[in-house]
CSV table of N, CA and C in Angstrom, one decimal:
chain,number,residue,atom,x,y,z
T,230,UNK,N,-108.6,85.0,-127.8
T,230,UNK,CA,-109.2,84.5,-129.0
T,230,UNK,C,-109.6,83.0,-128.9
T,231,UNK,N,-108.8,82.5,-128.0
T,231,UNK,CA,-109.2,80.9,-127.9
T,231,UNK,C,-110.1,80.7,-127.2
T,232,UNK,N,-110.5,81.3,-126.1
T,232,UNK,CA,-111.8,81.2,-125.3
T,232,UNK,C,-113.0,81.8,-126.2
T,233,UNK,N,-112.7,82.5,-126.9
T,233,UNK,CA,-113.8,83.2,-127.7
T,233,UNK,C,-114.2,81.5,-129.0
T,234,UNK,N,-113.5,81.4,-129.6
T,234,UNK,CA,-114.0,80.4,-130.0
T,234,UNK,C,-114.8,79.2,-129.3
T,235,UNK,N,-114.1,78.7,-128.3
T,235,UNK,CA,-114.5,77.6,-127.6
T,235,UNK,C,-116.2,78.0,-127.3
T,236,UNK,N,-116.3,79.3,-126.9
T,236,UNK,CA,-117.6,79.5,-126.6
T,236,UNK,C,-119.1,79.3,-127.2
T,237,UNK,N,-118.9,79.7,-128.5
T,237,UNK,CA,-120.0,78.8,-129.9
T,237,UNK,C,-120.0,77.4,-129.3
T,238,UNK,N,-118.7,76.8,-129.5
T,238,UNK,CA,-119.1,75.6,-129.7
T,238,UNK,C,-119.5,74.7,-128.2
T,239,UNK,N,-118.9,75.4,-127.1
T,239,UNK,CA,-119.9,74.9,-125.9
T,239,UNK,C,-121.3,75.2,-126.0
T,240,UNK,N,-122.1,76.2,-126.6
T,240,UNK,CA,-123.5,77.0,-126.5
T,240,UNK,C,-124.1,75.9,-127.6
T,241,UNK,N,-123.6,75.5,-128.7
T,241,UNK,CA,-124.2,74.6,-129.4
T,241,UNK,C,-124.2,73.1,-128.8
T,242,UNK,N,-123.2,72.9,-128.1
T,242,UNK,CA,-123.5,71.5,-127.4
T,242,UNK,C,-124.1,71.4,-126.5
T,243,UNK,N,-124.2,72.3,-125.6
T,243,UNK,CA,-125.6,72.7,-124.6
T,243,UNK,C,-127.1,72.5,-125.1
T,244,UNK,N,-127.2,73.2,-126.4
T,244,UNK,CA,-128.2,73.1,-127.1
T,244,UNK,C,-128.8,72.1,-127.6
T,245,UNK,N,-127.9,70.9,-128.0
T,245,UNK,CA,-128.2,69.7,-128.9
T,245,UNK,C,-128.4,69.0,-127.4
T,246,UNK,N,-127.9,69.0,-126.4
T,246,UNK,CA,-128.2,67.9,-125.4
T,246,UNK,C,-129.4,68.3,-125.0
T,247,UNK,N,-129.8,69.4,-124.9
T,247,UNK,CA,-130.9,70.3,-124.5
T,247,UNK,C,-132.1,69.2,-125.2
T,248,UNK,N,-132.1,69.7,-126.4
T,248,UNK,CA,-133.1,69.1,-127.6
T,248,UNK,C,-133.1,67.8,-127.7
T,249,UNK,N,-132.1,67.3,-127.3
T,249,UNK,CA,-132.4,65.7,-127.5
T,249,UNK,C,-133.0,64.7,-126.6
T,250,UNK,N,-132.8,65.7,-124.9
T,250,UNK,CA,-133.3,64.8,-123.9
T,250,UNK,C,-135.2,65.2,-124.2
T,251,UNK,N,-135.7,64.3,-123.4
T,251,UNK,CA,-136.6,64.0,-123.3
T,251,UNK,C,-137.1,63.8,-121.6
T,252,UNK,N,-137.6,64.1,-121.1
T,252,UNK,CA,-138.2,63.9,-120.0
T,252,UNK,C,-139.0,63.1,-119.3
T,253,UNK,N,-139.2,62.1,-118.8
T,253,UNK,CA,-139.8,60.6,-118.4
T,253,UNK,C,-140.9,61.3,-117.5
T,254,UNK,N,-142.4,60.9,-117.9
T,254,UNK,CA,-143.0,61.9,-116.9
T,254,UNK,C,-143.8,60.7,-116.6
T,255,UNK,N,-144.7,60.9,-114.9
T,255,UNK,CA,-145.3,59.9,-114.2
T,255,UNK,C,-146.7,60.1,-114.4
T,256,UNK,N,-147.7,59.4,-115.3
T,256,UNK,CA,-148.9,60.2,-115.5
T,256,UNK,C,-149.5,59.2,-114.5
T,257,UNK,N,-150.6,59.6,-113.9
T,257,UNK,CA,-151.4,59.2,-113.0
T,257,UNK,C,-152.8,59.1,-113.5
T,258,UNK,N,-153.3,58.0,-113.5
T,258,UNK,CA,-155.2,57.7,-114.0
T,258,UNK,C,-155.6,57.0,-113.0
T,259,UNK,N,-156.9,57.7,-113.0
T,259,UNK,CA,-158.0,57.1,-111.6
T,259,UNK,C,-159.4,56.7,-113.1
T,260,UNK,N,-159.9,55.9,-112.3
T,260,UNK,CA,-161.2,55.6,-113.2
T,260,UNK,C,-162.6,56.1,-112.5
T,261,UNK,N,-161.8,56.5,-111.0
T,261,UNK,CA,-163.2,57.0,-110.6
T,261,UNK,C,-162.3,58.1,-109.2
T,262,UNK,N,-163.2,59.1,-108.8
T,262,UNK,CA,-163.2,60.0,-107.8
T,262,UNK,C,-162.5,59.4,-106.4
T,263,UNK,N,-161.7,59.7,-106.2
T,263,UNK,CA,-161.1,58.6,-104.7
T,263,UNK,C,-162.6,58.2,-103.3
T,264,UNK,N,-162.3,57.2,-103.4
T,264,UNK,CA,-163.3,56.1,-102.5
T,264,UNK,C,-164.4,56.5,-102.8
T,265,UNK,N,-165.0,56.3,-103.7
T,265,UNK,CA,-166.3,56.0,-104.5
T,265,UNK,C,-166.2,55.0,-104.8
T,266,UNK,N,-167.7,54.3,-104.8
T,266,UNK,CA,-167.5,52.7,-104.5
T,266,UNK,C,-167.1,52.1,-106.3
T,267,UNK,N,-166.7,51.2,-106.5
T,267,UNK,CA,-166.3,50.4,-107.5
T,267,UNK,C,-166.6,50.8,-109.1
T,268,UNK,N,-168.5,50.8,-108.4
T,268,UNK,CA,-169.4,50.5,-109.7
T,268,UNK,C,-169.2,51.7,-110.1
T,269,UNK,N,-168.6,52.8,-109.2
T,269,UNK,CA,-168.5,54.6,-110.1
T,269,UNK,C,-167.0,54.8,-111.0
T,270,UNK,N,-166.3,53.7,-111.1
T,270,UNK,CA,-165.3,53.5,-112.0
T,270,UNK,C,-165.8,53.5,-113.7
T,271,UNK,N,-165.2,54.4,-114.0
T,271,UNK,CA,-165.3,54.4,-115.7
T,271,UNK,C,-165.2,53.6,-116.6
T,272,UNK,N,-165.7,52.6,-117.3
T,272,UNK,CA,-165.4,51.3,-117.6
T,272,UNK,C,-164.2,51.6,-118.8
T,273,UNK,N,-164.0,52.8,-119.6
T,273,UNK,CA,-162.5,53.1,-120.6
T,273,UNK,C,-162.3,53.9,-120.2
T,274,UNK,N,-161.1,54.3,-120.5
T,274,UNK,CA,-160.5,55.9,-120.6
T,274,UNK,C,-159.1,55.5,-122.0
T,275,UNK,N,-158.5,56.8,-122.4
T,275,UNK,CA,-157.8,56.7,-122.9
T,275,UNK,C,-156.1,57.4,-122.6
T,276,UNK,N,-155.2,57.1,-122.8
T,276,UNK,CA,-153.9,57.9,-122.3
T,276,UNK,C,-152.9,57.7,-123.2
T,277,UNK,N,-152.2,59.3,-123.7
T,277,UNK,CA,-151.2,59.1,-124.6
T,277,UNK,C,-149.9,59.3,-123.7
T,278,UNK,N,-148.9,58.6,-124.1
T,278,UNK,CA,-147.9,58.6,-123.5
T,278,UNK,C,-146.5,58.5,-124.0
T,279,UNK,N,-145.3,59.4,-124.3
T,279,UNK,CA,-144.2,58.9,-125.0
T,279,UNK,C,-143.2,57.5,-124.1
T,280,UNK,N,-142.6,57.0,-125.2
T,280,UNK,CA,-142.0,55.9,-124.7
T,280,UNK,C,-140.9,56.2,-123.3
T,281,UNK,N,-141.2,55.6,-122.6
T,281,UNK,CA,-140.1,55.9,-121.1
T,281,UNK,C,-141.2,56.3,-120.1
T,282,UNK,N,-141.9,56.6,-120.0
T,282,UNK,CA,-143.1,57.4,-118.9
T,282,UNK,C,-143.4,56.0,-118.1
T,283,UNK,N,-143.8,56.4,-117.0
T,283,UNK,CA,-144.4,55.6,-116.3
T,283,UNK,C,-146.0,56.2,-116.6
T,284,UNK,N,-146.6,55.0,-116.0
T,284,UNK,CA,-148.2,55.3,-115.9
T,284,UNK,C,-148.3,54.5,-114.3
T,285,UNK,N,-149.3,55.4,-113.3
T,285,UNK,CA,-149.8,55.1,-112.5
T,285,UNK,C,-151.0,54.7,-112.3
T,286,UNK,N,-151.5,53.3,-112.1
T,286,UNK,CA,-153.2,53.2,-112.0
T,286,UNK,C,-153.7,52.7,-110.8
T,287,UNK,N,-154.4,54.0,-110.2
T,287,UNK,CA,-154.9,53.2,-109.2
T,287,UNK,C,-156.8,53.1,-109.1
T,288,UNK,N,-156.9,52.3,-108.5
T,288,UNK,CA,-158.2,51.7,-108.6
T,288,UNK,C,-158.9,51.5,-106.9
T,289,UNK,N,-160.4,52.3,-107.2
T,289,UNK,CA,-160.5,52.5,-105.7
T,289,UNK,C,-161.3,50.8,-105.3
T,290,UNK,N,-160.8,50.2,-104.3
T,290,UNK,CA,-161.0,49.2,-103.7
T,290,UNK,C,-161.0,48.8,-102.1
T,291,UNK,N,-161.9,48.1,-101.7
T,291,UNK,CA,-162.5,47.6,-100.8
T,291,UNK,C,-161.8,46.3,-100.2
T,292,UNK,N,-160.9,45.8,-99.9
T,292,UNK,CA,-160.5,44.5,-100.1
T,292,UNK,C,-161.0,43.5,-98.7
T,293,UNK,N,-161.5,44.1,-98.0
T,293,UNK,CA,-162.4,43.5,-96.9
T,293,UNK,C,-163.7,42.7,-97.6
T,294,UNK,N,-164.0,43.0,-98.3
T,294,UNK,CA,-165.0,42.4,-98.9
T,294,UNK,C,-164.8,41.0,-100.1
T,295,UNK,N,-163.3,40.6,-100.1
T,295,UNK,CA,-163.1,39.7,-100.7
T,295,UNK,C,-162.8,40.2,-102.2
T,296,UNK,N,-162.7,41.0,-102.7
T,296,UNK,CA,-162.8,41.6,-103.8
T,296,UNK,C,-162.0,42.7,-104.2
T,297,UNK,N,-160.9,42.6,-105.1
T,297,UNK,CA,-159.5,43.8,-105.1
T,297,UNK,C,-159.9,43.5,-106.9
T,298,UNK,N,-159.1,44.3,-107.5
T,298,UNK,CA,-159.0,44.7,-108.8
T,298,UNK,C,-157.5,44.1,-109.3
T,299,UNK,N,-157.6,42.7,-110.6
T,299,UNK,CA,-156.6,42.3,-110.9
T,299,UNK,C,-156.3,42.9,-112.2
T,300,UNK,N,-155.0,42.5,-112.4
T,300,UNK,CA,-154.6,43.7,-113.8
T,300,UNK,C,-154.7,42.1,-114.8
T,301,UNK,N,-155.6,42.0,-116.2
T,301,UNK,CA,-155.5,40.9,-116.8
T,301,UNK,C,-154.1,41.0,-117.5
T,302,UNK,N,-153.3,39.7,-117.2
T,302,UNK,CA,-151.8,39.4,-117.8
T,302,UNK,C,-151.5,38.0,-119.0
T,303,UNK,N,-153.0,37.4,-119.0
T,303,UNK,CA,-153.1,36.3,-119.9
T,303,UNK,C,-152.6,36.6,-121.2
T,304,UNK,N,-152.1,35.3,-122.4
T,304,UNK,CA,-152.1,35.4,-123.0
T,304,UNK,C,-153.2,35.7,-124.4
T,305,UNK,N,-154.6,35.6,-123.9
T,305,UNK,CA,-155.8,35.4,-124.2
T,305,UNK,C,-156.2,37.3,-124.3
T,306,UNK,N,-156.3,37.8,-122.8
T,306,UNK,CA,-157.1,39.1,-122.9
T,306,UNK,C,-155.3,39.9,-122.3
T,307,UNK,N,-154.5,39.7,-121.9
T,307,UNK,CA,-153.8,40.2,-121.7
T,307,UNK,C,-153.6,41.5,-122.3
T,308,UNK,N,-152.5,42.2,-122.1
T,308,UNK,CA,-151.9,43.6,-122.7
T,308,UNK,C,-150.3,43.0,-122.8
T,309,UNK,N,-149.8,43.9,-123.9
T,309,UNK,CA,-148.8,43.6,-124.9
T,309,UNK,C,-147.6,43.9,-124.1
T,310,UNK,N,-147.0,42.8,-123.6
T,310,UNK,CA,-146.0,43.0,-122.0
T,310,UNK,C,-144.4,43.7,-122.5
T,311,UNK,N,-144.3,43.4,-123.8
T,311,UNK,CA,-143.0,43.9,-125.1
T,311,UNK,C,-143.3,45.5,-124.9
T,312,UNK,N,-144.3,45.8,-124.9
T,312,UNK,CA,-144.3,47.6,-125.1
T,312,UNK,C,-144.6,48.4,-124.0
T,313,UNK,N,-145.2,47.8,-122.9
T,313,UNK,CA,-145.3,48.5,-121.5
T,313,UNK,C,-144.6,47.2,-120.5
T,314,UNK,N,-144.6,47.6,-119.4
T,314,UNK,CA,-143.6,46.4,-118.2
T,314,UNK,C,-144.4,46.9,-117.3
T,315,UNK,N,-144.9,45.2,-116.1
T,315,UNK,CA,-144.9,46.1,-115.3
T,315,UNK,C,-143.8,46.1,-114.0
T,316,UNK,N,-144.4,46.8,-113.3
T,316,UNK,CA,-142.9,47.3,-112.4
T,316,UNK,C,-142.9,46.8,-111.0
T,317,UNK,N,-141.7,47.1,-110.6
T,317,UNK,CA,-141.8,45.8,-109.1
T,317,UNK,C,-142.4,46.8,-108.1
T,318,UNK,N,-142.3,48.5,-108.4
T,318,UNK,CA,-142.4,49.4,-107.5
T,318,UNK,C,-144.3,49.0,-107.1
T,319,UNK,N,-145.0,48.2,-107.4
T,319,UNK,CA,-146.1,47.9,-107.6
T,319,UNK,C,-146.5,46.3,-107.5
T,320,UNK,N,-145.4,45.6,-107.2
T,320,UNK,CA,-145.6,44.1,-107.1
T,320,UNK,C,-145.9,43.6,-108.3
T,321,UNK,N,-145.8,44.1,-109.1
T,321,UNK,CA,-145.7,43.5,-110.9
T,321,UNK,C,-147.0,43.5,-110.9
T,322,UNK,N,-148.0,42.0,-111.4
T,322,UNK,CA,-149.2,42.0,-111.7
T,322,UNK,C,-150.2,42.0,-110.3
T,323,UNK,N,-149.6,41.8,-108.9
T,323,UNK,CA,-150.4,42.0,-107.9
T,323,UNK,C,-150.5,43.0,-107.7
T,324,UNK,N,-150.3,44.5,-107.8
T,324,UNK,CA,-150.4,45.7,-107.6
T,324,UNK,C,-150.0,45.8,-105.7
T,325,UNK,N,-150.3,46.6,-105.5
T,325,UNK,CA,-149.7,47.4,-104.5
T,325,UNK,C,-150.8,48.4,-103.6
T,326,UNK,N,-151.5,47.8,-102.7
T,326,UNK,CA,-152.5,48.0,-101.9
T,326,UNK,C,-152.4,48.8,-101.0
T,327,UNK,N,-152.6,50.4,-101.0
T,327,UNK,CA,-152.6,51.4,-100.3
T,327,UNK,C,-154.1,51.9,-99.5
T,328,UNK,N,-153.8,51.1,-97.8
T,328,UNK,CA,-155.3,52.1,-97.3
T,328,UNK,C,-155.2,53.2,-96.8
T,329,UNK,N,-156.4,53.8,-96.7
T,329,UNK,CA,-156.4,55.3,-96.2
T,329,UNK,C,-155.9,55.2,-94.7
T,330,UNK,N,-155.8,56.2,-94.7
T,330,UNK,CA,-155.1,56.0,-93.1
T,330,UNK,C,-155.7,57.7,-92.4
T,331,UNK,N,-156.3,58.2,-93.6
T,331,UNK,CA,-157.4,59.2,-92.9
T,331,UNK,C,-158.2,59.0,-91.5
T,332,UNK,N,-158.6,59.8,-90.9
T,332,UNK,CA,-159.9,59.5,-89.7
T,332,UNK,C,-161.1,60.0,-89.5
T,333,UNK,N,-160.8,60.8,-90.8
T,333,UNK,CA,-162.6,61.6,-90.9
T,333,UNK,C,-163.0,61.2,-92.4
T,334,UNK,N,-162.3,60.6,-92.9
T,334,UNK,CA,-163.2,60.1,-94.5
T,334,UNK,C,-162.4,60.9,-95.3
T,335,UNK,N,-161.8,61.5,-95.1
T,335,UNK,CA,-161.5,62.3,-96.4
T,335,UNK,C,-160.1,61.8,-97.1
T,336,UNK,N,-160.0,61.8,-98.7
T,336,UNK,CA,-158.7,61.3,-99.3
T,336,UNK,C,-157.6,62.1,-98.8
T,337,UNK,N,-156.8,61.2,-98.3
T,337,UNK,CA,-155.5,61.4,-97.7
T,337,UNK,C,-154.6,61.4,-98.4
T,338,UNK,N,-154.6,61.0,-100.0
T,338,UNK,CA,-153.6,60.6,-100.9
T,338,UNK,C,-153.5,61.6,-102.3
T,339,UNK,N,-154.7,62.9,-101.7
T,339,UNK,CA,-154.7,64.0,-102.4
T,339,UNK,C,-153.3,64.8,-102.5
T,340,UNK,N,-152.7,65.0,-103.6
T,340,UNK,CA,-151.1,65.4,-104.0
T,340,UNK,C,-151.5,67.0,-103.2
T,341,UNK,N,-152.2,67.8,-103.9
T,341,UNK,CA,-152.3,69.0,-104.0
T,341,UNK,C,-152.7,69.6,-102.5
T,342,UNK,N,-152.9,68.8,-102.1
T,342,UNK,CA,-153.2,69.2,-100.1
T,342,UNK,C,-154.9,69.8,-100.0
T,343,UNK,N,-155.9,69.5,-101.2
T,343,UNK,CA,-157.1,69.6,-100.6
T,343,UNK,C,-157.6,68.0,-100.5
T,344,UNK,N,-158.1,67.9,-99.1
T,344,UNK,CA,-158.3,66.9,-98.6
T,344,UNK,C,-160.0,66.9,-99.1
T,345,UNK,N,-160.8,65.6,-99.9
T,345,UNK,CA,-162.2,66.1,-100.7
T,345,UNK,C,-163.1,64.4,-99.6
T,346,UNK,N,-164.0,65.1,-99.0
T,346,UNK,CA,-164.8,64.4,-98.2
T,346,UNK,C,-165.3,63.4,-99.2
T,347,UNK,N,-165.6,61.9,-98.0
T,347,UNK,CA,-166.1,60.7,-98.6
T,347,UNK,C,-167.4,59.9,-98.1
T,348,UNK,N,-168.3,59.8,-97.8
T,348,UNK,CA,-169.1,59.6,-97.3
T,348,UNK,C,-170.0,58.4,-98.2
T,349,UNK,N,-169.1,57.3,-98.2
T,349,UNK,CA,-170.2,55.8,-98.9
T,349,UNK,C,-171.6,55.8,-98.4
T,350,UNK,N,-172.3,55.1,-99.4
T,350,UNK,CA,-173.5,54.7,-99.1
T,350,UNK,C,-174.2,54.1,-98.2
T,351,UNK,N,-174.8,54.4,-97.2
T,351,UNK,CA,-175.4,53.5,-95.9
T,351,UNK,C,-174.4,53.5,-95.1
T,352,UNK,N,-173.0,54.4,-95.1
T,352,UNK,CA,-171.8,54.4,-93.7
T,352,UNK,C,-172.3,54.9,-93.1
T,353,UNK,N,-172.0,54.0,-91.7
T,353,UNK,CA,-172.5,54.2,-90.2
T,353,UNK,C,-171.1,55.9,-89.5
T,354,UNK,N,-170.9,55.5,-88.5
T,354,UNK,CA,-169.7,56.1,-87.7
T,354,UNK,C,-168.0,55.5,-88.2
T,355,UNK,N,-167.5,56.5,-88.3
T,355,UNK,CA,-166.0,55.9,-88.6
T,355,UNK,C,-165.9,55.3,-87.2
T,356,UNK,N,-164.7,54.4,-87.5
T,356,UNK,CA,-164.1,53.1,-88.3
T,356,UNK,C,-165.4,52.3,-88.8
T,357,UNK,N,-165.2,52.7,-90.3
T,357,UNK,CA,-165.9,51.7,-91.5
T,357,UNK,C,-165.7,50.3,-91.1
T,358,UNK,N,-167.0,49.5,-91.6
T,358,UNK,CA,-166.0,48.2,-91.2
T,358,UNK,C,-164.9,47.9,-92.3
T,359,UNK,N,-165.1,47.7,-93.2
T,359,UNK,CA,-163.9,47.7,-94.5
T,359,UNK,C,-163.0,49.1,-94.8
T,360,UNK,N,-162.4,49.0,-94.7
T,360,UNK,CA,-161.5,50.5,-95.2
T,360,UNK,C,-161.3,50.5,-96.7
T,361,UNK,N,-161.3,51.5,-96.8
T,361,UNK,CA,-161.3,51.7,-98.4
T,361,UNK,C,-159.7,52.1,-98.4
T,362,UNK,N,-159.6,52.5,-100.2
T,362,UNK,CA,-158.0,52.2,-100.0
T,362,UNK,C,-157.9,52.2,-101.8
T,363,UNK,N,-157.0,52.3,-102.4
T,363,UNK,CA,-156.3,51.8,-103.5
T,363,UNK,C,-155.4,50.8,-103.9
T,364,UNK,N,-155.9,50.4,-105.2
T,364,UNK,CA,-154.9,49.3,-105.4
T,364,UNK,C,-154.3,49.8,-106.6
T,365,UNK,N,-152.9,50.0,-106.7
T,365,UNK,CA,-152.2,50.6,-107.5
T,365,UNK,C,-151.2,49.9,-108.7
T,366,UNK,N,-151.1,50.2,-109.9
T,366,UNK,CA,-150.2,49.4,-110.7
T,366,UNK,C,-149.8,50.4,-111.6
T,367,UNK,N,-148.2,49.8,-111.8
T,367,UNK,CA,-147.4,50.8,-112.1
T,367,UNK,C,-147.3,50.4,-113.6
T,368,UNK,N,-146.9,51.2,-114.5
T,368,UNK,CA,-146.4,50.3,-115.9
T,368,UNK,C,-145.5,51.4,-116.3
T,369,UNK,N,-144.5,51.1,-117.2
T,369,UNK,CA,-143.6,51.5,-118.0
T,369,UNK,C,-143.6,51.6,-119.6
T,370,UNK,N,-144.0,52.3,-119.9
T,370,UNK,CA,-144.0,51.8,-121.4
T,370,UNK,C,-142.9,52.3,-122.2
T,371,UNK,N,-142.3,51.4,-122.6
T,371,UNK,CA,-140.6,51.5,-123.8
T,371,UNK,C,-140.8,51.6,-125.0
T,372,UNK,N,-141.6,51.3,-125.8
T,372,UNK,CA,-141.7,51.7,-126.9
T,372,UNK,C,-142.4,51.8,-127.5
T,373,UNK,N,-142.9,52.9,-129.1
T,373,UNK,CA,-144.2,52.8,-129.6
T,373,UNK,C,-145.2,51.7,-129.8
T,374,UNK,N,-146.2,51.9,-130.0
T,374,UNK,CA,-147.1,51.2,-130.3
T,374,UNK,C,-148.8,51.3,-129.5
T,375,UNK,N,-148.9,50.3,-129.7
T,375,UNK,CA,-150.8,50.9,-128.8
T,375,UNK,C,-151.0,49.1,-128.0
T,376,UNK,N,-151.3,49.0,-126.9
T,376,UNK,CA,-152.2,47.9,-126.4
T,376,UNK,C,-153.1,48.5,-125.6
T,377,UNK,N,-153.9,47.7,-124.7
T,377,UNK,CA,-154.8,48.0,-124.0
T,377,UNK,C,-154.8,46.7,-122.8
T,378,UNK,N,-154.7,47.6,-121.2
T,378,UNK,CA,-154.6,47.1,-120.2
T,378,UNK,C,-156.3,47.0,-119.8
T,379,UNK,N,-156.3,45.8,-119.2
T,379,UNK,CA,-158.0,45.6,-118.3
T,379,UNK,C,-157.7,45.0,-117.1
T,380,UNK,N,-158.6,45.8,-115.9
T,380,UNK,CA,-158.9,45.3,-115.0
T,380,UNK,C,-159.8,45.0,-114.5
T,381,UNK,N,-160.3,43.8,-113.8
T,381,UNK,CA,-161.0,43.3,-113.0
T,381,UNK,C,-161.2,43.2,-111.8
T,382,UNK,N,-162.3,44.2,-111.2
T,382,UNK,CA,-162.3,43.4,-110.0
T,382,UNK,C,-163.6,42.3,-109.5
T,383,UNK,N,-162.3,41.2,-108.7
T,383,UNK,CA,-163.2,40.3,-108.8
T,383,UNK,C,-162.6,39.6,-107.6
T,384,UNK,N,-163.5,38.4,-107.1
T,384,UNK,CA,-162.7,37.8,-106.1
T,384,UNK,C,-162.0,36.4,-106.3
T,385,UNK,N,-160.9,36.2,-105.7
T,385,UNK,CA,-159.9,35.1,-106.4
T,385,UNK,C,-160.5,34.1,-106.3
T,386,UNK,N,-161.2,33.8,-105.8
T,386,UNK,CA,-161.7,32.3,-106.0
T,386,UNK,C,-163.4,32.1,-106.8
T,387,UNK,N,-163.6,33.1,-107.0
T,387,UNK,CA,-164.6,33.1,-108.4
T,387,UNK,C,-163.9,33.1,-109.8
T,388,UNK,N,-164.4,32.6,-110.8
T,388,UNK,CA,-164.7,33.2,-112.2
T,388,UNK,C,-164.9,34.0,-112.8
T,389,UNK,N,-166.0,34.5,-112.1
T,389,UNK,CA,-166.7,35.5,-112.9
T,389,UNK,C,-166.2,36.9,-112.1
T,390,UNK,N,-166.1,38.4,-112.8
T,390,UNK,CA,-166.0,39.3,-112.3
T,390,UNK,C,-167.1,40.2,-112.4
T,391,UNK,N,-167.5,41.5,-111.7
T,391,UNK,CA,-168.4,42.2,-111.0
T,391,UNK,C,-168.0,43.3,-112.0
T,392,UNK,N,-166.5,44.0,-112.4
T,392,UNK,CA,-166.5,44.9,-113.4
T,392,UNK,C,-165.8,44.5,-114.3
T,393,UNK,N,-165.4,45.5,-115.4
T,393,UNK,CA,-164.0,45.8,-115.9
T,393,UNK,C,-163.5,47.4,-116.4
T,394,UNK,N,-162.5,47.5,-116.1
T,394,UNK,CA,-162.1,49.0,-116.6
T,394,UNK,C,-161.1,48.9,-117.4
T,395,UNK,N,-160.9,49.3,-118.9
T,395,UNK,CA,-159.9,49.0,-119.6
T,395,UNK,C,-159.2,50.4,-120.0
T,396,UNK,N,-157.9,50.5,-120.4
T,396,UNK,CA,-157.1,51.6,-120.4
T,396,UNK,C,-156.9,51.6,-121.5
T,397,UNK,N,-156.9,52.3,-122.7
T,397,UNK,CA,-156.2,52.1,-123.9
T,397,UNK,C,-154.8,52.9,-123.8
T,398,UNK,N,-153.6,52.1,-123.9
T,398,UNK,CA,-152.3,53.2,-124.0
T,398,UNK,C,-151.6,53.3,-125.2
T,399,UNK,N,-151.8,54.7,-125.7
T,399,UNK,CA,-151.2,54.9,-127.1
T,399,UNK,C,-149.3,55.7,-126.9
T,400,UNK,N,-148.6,54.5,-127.4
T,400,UNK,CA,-147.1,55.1,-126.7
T,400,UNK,C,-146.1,55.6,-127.9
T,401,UNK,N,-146.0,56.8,-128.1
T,401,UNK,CA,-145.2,57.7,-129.3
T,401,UNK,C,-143.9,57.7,-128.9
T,402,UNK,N,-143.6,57.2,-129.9
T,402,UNK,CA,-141.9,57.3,-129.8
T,402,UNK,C,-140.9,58.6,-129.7
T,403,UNK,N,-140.1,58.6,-128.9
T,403,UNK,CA,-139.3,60.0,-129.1
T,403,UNK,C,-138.7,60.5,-130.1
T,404,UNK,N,-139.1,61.9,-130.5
T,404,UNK,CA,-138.1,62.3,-131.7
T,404,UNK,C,-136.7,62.4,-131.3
């Protein structure tokens, strides 16, 4: 009789932890098709996300050519640093610069194991002289609300930049 009782009330406490967790998931956005040159980046996109998720952004870049993609952190055009973070797994606002390491062109960084051919504009014979590559930034977002991340790429010792791609992140709080 005593184990028969106890048993409701373990199956209900199973249940409530069940319902209450929430799952942290790692969404991943590209603005453009892997190693497609810059200018084929999407200048918006949008991404909903509950609070705790990471977001992955990577950006296809060239950095041979003087020119990588910076995440804006100003107080001016910045993004709302209180409701997303970014993360060290990514070097905070410097991001975290992954090249291919392919030998026939094709993305090497394909999850799903189809490797999808790349063939830039006017490429001669591999080895490219620049290697193409990603530059990646991690964020966190903790709590509801909406900001909007932009990036630039541009080169550090100019002013002016060549693009921008901005991310709108809409972050819903857990029930």
């Amino acid at each position: 009789m005593g184990r028969l009782s106890k048993t409701p009330l373990l199956a209900l406490f199973v249940l409530g932890f069940a319902l209450a967790k929430v799952d942290n998931i790692i969404h991943e956005v590209r603005f453009a098709e892997a190693y497609r040159h810059w200018s084929a980046s999407e200048t918006q996109k949008s991404i909903y996300v509950n609070a705790g998720d990471m977001i992955l952004i990577r950006m296809n870049e060239n950095p041979g050519t003087g020119y990588r993609w910076q995440l804006v952190t100003d107080s001016k055009d910045g993004f709302d640093q209180t409701l997303c973070q970014l993360q060290p797994t990514s070097s905070f606002a410097e991001g975290l610069y992954e090249p291919s390491t392919s030998q026939d062109g094709s993305d090497d960084k394909v999850v799903d194991g189809v490797s999808r051919p790349y063939v830039p504009p006017g490429a001669g014979e591999w080895p490219y002289p620049y290697p193409w590559g990603d530059r990646r930034f991690d964020v966190r977002c903790t709590m509801a609300g909406k900001t909007t991340l932009k990036l630039r790429y541009k080169r550090s010792w100019e002013e002016r930049y060549s693009w921008e791609s901005r991310l709108d992140v809409f972050v819903q709080a857990n029930a």
